[in-house]
Short mmCIF file of C-alpha atoms (C1' of nucleotides) in Angstrom, two decimals:
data_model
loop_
_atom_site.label_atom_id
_atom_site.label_comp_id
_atom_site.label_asym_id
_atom_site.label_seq_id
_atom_site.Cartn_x
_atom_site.Cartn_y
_atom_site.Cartn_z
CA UNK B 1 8.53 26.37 -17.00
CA UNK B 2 7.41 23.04 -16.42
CA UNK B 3 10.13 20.34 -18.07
CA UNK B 4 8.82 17.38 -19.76
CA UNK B 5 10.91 14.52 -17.59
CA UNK B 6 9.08 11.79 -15.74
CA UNK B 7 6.81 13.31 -12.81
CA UNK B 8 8.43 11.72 -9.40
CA UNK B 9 6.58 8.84 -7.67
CA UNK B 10 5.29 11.34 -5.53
CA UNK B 11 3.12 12.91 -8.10
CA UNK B 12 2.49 10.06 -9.40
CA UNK B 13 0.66 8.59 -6.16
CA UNK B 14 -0.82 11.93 -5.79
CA UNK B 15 -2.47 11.79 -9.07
CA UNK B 16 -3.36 7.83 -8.84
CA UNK B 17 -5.10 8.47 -5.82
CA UNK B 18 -7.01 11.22 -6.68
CA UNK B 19 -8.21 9.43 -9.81
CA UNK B 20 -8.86 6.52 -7.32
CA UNK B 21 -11.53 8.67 -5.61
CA UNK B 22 -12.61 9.88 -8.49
CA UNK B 23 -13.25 6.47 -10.13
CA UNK B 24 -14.70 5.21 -7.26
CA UNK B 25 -17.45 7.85 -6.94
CA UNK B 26 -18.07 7.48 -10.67
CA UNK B 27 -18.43 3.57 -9.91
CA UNK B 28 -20.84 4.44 -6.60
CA UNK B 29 -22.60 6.88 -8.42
CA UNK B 30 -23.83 4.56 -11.34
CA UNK B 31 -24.63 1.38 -8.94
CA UNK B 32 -26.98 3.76 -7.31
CA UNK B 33 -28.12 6.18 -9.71
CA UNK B 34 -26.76 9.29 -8.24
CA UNK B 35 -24.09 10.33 -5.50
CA UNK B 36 -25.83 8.39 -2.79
CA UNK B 37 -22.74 7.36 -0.74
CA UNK B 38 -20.94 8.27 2.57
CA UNK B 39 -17.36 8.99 2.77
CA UNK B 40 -16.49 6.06 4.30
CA UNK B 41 -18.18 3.96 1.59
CA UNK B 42 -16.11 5.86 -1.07
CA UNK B 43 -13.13 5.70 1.07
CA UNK B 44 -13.68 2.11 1.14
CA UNK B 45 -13.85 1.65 -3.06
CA UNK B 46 -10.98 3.93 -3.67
CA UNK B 47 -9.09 2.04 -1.22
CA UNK B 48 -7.98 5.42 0.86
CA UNK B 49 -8.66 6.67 4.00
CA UNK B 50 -11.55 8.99 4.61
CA UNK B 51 -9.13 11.56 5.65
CA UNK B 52 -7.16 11.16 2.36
CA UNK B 53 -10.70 11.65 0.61
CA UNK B 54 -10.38 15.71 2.42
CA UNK B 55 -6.87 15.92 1.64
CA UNK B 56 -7.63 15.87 -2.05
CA UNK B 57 -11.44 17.33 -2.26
CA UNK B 58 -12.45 20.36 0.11
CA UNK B 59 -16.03 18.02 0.26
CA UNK B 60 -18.31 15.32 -1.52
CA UNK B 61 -19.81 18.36 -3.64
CA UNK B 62 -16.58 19.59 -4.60
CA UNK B 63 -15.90 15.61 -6.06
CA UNK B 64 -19.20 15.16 -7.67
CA UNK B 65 -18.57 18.82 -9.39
CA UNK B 66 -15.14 17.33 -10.47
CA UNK B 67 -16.75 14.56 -12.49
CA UNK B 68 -19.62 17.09 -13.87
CA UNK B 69 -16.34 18.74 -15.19
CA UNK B 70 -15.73 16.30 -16.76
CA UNK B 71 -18.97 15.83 -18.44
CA UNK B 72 -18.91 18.91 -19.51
CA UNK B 73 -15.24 19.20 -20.92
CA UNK B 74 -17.08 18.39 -23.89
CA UNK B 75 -18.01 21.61 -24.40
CA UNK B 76 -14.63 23.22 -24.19
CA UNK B 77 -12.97 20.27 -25.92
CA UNK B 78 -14.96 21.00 -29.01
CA UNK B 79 -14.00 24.66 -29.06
CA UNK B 80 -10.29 23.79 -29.40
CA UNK B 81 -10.92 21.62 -31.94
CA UNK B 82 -13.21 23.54 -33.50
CA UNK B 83 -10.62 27.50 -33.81
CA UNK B 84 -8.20 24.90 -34.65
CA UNK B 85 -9.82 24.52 -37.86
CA UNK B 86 -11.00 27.70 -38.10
CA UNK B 87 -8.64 30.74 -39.41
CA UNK B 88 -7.66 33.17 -36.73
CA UNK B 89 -10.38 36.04 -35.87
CA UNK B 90 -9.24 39.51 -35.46
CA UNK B 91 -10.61 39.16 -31.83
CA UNK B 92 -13.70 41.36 -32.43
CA UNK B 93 -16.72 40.48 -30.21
CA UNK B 94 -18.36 39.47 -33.62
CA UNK B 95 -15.55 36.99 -34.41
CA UNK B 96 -15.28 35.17 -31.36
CA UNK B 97 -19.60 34.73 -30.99
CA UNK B 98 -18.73 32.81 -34.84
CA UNK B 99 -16.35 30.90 -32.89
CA UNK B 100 -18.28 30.10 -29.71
CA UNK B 101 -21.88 29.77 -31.38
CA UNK B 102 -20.06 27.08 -34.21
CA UNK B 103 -18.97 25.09 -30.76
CA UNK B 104 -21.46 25.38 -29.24
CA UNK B 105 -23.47 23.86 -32.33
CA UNK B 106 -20.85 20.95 -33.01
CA UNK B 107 -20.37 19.76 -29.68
CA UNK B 108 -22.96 17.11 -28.23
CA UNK B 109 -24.19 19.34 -25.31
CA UNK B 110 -27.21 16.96 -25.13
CA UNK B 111 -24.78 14.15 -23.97
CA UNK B 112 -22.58 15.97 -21.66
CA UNK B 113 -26.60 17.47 -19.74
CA UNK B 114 -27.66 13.08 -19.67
CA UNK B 115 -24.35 12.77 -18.38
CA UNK B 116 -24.24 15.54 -15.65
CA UNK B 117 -28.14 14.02 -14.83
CA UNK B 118 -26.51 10.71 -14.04
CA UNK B 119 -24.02 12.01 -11.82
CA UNK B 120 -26.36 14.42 -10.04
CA UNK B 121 -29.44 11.70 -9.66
CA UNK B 122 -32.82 12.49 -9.34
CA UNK B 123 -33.81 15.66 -8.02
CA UNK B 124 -34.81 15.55 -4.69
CA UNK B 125 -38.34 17.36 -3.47
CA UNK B 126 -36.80 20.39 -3.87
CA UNK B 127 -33.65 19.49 -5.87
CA UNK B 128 -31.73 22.59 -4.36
CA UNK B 129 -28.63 20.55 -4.26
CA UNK B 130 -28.56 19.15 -7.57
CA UNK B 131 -29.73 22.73 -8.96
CA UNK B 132 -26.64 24.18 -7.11
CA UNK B 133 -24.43 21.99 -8.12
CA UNK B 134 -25.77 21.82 -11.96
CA UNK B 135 -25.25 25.55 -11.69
CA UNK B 136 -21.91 25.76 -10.33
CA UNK B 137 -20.36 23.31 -13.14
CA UNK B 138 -21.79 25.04 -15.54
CA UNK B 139 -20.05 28.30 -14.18
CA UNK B 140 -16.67 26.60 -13.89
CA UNK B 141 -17.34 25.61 -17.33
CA UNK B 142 -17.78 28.89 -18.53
CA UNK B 143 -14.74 29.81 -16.54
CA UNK B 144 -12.71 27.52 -18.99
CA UNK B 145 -14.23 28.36 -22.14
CA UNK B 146 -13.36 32.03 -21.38
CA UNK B 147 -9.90 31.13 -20.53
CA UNK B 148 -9.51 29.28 -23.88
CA UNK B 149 -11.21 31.74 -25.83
CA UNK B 150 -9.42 34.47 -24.27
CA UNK B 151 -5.93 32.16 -25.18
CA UNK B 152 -7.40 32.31 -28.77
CA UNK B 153 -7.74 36.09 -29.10
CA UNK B 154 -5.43 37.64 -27.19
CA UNK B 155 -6.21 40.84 -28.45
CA UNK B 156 -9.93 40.28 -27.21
CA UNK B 157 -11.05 42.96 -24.50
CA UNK B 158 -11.77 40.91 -21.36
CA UNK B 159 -14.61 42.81 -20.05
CA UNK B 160 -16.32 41.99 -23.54
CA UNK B 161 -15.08 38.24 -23.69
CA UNK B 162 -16.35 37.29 -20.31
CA UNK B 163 -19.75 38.97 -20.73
CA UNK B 164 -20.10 37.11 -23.90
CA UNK B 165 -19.04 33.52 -22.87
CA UNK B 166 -21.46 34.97 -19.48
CA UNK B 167 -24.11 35.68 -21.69
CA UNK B 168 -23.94 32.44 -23.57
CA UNK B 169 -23.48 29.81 -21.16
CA UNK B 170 -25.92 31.41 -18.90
CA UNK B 171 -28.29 31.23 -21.97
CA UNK B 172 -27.31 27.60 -22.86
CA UNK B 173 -28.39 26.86 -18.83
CA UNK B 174 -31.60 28.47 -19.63
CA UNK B 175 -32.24 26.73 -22.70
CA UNK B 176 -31.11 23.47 -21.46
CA UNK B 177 -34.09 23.96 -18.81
CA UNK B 178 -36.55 24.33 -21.59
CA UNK B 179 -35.24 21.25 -23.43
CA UNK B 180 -35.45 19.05 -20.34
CA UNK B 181 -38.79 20.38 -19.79
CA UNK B 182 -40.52 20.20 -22.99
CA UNK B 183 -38.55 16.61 -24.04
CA UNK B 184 -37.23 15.40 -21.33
CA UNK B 185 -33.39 14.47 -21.59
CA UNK B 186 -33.36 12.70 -25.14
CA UNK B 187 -30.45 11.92 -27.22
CA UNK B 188 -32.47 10.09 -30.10
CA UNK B 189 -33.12 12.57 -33.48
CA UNK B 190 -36.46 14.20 -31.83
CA UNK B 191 -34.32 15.00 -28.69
CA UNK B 192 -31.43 16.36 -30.84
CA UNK B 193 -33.83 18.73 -33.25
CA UNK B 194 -35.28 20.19 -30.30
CA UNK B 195 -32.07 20.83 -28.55
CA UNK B 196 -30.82 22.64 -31.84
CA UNK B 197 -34.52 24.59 -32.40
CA UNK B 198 -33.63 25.44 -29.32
CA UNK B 199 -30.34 26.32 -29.75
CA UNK B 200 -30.65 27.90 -32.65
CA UNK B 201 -33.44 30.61 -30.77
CA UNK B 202 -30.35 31.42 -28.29
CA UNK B 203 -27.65 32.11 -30.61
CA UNK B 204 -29.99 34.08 -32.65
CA UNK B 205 -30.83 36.47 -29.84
CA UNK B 206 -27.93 36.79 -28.34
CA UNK B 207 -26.36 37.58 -31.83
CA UNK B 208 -28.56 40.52 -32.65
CA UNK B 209 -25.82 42.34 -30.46
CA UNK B 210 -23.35 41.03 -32.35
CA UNK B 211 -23.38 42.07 -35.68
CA UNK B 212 -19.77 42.70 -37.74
CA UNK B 213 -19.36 46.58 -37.75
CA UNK B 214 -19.48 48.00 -41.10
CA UNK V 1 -1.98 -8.90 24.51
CA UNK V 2 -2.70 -8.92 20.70
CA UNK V 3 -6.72 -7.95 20.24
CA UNK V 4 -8.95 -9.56 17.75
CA UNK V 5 -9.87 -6.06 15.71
CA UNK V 6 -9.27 -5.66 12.26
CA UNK V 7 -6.08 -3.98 12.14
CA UNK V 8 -5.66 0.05 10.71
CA UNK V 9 -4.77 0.91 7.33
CA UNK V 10 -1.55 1.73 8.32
CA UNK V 11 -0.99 -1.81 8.82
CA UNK V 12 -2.64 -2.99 6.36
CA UNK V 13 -0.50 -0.77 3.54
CA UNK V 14 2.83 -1.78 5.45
CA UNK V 15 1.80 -5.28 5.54
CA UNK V 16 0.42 -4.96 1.87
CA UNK V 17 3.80 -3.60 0.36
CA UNK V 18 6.32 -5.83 2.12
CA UNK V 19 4.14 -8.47 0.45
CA UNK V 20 4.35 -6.98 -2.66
CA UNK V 21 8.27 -6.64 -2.66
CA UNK V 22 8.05 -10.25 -1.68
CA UNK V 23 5.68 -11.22 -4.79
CA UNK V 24 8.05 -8.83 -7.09
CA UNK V 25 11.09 -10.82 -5.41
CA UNK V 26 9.40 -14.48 -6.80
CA UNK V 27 8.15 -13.01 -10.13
CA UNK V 28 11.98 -11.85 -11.03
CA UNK V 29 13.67 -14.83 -9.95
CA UNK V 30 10.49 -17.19 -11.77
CA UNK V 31 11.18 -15.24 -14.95
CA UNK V 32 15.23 -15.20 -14.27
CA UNK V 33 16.08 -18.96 -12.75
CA UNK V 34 17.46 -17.13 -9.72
CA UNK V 35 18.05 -13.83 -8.02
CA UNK V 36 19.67 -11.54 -10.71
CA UNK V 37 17.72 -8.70 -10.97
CA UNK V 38 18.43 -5.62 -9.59
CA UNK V 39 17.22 -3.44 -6.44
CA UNK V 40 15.96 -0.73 -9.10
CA UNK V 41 13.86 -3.69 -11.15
CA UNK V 42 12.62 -5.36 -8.08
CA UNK V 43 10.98 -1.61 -6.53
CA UNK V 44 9.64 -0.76 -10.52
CA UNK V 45 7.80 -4.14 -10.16
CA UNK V 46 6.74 -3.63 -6.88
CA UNK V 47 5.67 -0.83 -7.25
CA UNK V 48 7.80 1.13 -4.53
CA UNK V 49 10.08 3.48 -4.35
CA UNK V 50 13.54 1.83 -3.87
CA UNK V 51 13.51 3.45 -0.11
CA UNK V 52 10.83 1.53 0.92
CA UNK V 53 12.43 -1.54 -0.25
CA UNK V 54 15.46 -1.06 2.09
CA UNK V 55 12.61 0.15 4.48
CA UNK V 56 11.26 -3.15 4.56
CA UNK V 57 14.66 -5.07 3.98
CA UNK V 58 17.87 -4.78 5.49
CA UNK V 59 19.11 -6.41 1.90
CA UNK V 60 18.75 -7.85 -0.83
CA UNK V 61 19.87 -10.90 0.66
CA UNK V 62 16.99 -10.58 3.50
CA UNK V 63 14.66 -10.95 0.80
CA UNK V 64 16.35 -13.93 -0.57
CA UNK V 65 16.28 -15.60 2.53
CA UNK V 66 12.96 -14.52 3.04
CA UNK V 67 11.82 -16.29 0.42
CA UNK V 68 13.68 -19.25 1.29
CA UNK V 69 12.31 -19.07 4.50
CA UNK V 70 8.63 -19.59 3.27
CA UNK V 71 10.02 -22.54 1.43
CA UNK V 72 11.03 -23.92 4.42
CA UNK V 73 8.10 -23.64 6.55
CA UNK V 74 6.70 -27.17 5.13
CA UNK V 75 8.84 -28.22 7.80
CA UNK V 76 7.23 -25.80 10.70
CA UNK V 77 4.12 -26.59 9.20
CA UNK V 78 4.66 -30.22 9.56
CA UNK V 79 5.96 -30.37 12.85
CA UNK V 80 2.44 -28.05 13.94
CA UNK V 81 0.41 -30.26 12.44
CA UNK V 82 2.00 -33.78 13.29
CA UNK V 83 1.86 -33.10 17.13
CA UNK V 84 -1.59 -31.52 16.89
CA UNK V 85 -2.26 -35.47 16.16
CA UNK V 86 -0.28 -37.16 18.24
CA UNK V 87 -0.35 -37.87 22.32
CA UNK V 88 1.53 -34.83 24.59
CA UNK V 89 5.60 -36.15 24.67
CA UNK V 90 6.51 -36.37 28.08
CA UNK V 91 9.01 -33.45 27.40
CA UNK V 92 11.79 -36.19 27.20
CA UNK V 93 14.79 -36.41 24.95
CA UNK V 94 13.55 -39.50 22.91
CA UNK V 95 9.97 -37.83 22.85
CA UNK V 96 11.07 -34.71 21.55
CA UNK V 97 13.29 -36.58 19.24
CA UNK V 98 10.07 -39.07 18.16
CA UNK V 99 8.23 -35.85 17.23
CA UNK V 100 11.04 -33.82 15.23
CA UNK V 101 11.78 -37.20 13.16
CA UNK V 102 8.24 -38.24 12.40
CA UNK V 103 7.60 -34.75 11.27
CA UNK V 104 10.66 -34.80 9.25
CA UNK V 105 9.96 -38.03 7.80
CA UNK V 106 6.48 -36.89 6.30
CA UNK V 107 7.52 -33.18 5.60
CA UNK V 108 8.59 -32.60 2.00
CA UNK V 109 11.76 -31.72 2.14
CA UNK V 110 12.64 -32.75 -1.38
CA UNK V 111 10.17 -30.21 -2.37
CA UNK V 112 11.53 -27.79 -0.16
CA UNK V 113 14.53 -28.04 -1.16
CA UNK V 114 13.63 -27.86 -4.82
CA UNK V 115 11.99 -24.51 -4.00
CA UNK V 116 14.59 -23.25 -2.24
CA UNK V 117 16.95 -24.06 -5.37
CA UNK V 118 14.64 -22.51 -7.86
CA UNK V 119 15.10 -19.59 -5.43
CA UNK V 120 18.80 -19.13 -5.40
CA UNK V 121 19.23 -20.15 -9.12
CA UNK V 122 22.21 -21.88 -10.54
CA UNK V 123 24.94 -21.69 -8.12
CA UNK V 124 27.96 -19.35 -9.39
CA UNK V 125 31.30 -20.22 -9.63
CA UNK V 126 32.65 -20.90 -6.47
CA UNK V 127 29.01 -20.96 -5.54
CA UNK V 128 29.47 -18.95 -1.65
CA UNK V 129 26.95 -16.75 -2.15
CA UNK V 130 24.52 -19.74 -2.81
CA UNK V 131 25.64 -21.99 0.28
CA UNK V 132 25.85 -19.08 3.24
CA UNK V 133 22.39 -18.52 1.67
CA UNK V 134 21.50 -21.79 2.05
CA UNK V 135 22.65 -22.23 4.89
CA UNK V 136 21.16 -19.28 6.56
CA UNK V 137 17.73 -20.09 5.58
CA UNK V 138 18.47 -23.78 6.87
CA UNK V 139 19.49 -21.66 10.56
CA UNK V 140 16.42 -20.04 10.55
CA UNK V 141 14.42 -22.46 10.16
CA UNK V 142 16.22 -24.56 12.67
CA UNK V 143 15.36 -21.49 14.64
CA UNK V 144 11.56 -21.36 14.15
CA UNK V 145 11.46 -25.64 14.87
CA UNK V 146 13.01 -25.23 18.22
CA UNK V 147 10.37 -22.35 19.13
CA UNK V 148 7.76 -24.62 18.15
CA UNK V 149 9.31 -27.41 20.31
CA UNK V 150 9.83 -25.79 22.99
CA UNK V 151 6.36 -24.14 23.04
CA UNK V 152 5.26 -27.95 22.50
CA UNK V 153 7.47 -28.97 25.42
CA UNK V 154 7.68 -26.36 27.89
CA UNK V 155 9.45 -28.39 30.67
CA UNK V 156 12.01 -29.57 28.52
CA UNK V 157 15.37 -28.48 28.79
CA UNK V 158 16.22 -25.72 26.23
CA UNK V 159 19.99 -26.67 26.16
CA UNK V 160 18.24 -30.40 25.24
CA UNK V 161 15.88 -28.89 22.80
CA UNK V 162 18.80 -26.72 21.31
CA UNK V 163 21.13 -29.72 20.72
CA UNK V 164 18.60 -32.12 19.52
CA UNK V 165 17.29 -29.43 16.75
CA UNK V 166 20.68 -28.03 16.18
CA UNK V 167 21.82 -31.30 15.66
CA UNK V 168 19.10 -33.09 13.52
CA UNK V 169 18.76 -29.68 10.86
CA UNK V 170 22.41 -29.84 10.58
CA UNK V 171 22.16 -33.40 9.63
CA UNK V 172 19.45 -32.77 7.43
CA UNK V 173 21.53 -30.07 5.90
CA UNK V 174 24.45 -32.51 5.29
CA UNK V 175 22.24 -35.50 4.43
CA UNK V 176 20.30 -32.99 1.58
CA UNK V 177 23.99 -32.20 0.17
CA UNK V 178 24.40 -35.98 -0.18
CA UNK V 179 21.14 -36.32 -2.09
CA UNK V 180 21.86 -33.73 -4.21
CA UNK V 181 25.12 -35.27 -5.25
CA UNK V 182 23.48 -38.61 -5.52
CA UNK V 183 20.45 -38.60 -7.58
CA UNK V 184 20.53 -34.82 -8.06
CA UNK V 185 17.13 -32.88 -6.94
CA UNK V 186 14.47 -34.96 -8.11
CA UNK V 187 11.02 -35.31 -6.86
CA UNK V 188 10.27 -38.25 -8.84
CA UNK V 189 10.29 -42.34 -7.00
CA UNK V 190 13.54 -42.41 -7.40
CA UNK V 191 14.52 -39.42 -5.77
CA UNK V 192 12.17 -39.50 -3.19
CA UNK V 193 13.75 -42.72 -2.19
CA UNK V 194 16.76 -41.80 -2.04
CA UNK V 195 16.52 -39.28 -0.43
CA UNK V 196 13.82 -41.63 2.71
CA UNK V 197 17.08 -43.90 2.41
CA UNK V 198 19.43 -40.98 3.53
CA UNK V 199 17.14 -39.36 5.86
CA UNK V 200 16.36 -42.77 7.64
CA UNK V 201 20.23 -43.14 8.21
CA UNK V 202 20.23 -39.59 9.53
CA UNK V 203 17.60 -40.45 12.02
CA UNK V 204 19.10 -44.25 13.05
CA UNK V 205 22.38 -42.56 13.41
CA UNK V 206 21.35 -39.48 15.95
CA UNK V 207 18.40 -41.62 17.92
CA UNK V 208 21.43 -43.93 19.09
CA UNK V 209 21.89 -41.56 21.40
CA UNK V 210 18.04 -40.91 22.58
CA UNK V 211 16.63 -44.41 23.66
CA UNK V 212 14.34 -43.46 25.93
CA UNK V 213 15.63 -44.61 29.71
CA UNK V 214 14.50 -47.75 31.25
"C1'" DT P 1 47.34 -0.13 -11.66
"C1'" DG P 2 44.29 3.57 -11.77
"C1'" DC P 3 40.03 5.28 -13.21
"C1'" DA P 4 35.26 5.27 -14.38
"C1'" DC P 5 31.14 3.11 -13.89
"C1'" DT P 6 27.33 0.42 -11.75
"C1'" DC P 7 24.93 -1.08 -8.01
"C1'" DA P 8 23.86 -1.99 -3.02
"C1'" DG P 9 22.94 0.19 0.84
"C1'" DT P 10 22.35 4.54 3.99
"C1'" DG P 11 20.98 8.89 6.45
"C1'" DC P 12 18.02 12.49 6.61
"C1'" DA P 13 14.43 15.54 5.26
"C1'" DA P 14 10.09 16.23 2.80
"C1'" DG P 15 5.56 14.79 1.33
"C1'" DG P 16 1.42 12.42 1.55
"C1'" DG P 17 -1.45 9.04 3.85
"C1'" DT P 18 -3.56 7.78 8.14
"C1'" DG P 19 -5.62 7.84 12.95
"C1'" DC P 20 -8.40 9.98 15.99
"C1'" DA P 21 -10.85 13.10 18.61
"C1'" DC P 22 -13.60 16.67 17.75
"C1'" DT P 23 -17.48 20.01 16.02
"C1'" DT P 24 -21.52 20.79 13.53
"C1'" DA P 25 -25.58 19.91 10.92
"C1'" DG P 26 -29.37 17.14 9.79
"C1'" DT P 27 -32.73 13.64 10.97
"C1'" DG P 28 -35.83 10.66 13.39
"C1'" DT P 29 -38.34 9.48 17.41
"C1'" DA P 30 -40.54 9.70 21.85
"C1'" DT X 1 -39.43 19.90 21.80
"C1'" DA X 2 -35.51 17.54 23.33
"C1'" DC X 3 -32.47 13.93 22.72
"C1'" DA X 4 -29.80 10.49 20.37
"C1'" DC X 5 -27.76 9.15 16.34
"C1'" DT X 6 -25.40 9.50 11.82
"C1'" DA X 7 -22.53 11.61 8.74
"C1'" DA X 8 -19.68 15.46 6.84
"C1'" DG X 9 -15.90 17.91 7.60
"C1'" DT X 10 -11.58 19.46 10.46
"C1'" DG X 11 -7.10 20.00 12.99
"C1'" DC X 12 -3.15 17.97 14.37
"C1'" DA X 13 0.13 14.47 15.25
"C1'" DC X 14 2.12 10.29 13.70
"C1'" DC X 15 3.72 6.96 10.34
"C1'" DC X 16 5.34 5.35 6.13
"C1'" DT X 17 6.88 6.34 1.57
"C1'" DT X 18 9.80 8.87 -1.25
"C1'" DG X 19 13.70 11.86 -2.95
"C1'" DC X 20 18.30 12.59 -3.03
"C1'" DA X 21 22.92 12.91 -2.06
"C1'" DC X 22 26.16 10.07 -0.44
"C1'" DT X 23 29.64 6.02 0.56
"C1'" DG X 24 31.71 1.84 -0.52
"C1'" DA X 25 32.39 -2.42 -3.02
"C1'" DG X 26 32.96 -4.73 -7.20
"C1'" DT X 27 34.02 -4.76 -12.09
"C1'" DG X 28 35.94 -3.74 -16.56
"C1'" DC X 29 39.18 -1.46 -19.35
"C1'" DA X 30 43.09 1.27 -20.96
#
DNA sequence: TGCACTCAGTGCAAGGGTGCACTTAGTGTA
DNA sequence: TACACTAAGTGCACCCTTGCACTGAGTGCA
């Protein structure tokens, strides 16, 4: 079990440097509106070497998914603090879409998607890349809402937990693709009704499954 | 031979933390009147392990003198810079000895030696510690002068060179002990006087044997 | 005077950063 | 279409930092 003393300086230089490189791509990324940098150049802001860059991130993708994580820890921060208030479910698939579909209401997905569009840029011709990558945090986002919600209800069966949190995050993806596309990415009131109309429309048809047995 | 190419990171980080130790070293004894901190303090403000102090250092000591060293080098710098303006010596006794004392007469030793006190704090009681400190730093930089001498004068004699400089840093060593007594370390008229006074008698009384031959 | 403690300094092994030569993929141009 | 260039990513060896257990010197106290 891990103890709470100091970390070694070891750890410690570990950690500062990946920050480092993670700060520095942050910095690169809004100078130039998007992760248009070469490993030297962000080897040269963290003040590492390139080969230190590798040593902490199997690739550029792999550091501009780490800060899309981050924009969208929003989503799973809000979930904690929202069962936290909430009393215990009994773990039935009905209980933990309440819990899910109330975070997923309270927390300000329209801020972590402007976010996650800063880091990614603007879409090139075909915008594969950012696509992928867009994707791919929002999968390892789902990954760690299941992992929390599964924490919550222990009890929970797993197959039905991940097909939920599946279900749902692949709808919010979906939905967030309408929102962009009818509004554009707006975080003023018109933006924010939309995003909750549109909202709203997912968590009512994925609920229809979900209904309390009785 | 040395090339002209930006040196590696390696380098760089070596050279980068030795400086650091060195900054750490002047911060502590700034905010402490003298060298009483501990090897512990000095790497937590350096930002090192303690290793990689002794990595750099052989002591505690070495960084002292260090220190004391780069309040010294006024009178390297001096020297450098006095026969940059002046005619090539002849490689002579009394030209080498010309050189040395003009340089010494302009250098500021006061304020050298003011550093250098600042740097080795109040002297303890029986004040040893303090003197072979002192003294050592005084060595070295007898040390570095002759290099630069003999570099300036490469067909003088080095068992010439050696005496003279040996001769004229240990005077200024004893003649600096006199002025402290005196007037104590002051860097005001007076003091400065005082201590042109001593250092001309120091010069009058070695050049008696360095009239150039005729 | 003996003991416990602190601190300087040390040897050696482990960990992480770095250098460098390399491969591969993508791109632009003739 | 072929070639040259740039850049991402890689393997491996080297270097420097760090951890840690240790010794010895100095100091204070019972």
């Amino acid at each position: 079990m891990l103890s709470s003393k100091t970390p070694d300086r070891r750890t410690t230089l570990k950690v500062r440097h990946r920050g480092a490189i993670l700060a520095a791509a942050r910095g690169l990324i809004d100078e130039r509106g998007g992760p248009y940098f070469t490993v030297d150049e962000l080897a040269d802001r963290a003040d590492v070497s390139r080969r230190t860059v590798f040593n902490h991130f199997a690739s550029l993708d792999e550091i501009v998914l780490t800060l899309c994580d981050e924009a969208l820890e929003v989503i799973i921060d809000d979930f904690i603090a929202t069962v936290v208030a909430m009393p215990a479910g009994d773990g039935s698939r009905s209980s933990m879409f309440d819990e899910i579909s109330h975070s997923l209401t309270t927390a300000d997905i329209p801020g972590a998607v402007e976010s996650m569009a800063r880091i990614l840029g603007e879409p090139g011709s075909d915008a594969s890349r950012e696509q992928t990558l867009s994707a791919r945090a929002f999968t390892r986002a789902a990954d760690r809402l299941l992992d929390e919600v599964l924490r919550r209800n222990p009890t929970a069966d797993v197959l039905d937990a991940e097909l939920l949190v599946g279900s749902l995050m692949n709808g919010v993806i979906v939905v967030v693709g309408h929102w962009i596309r009818e509004v554009g990415i707006r975080l003023d009131g018109t933006g924010r009704a939309a995003w909750q109309g549109l909202l709203g429309t997912l968590l009512s048809s994925v609920r229809s499954g979900y209904m309390p047995l009785s």
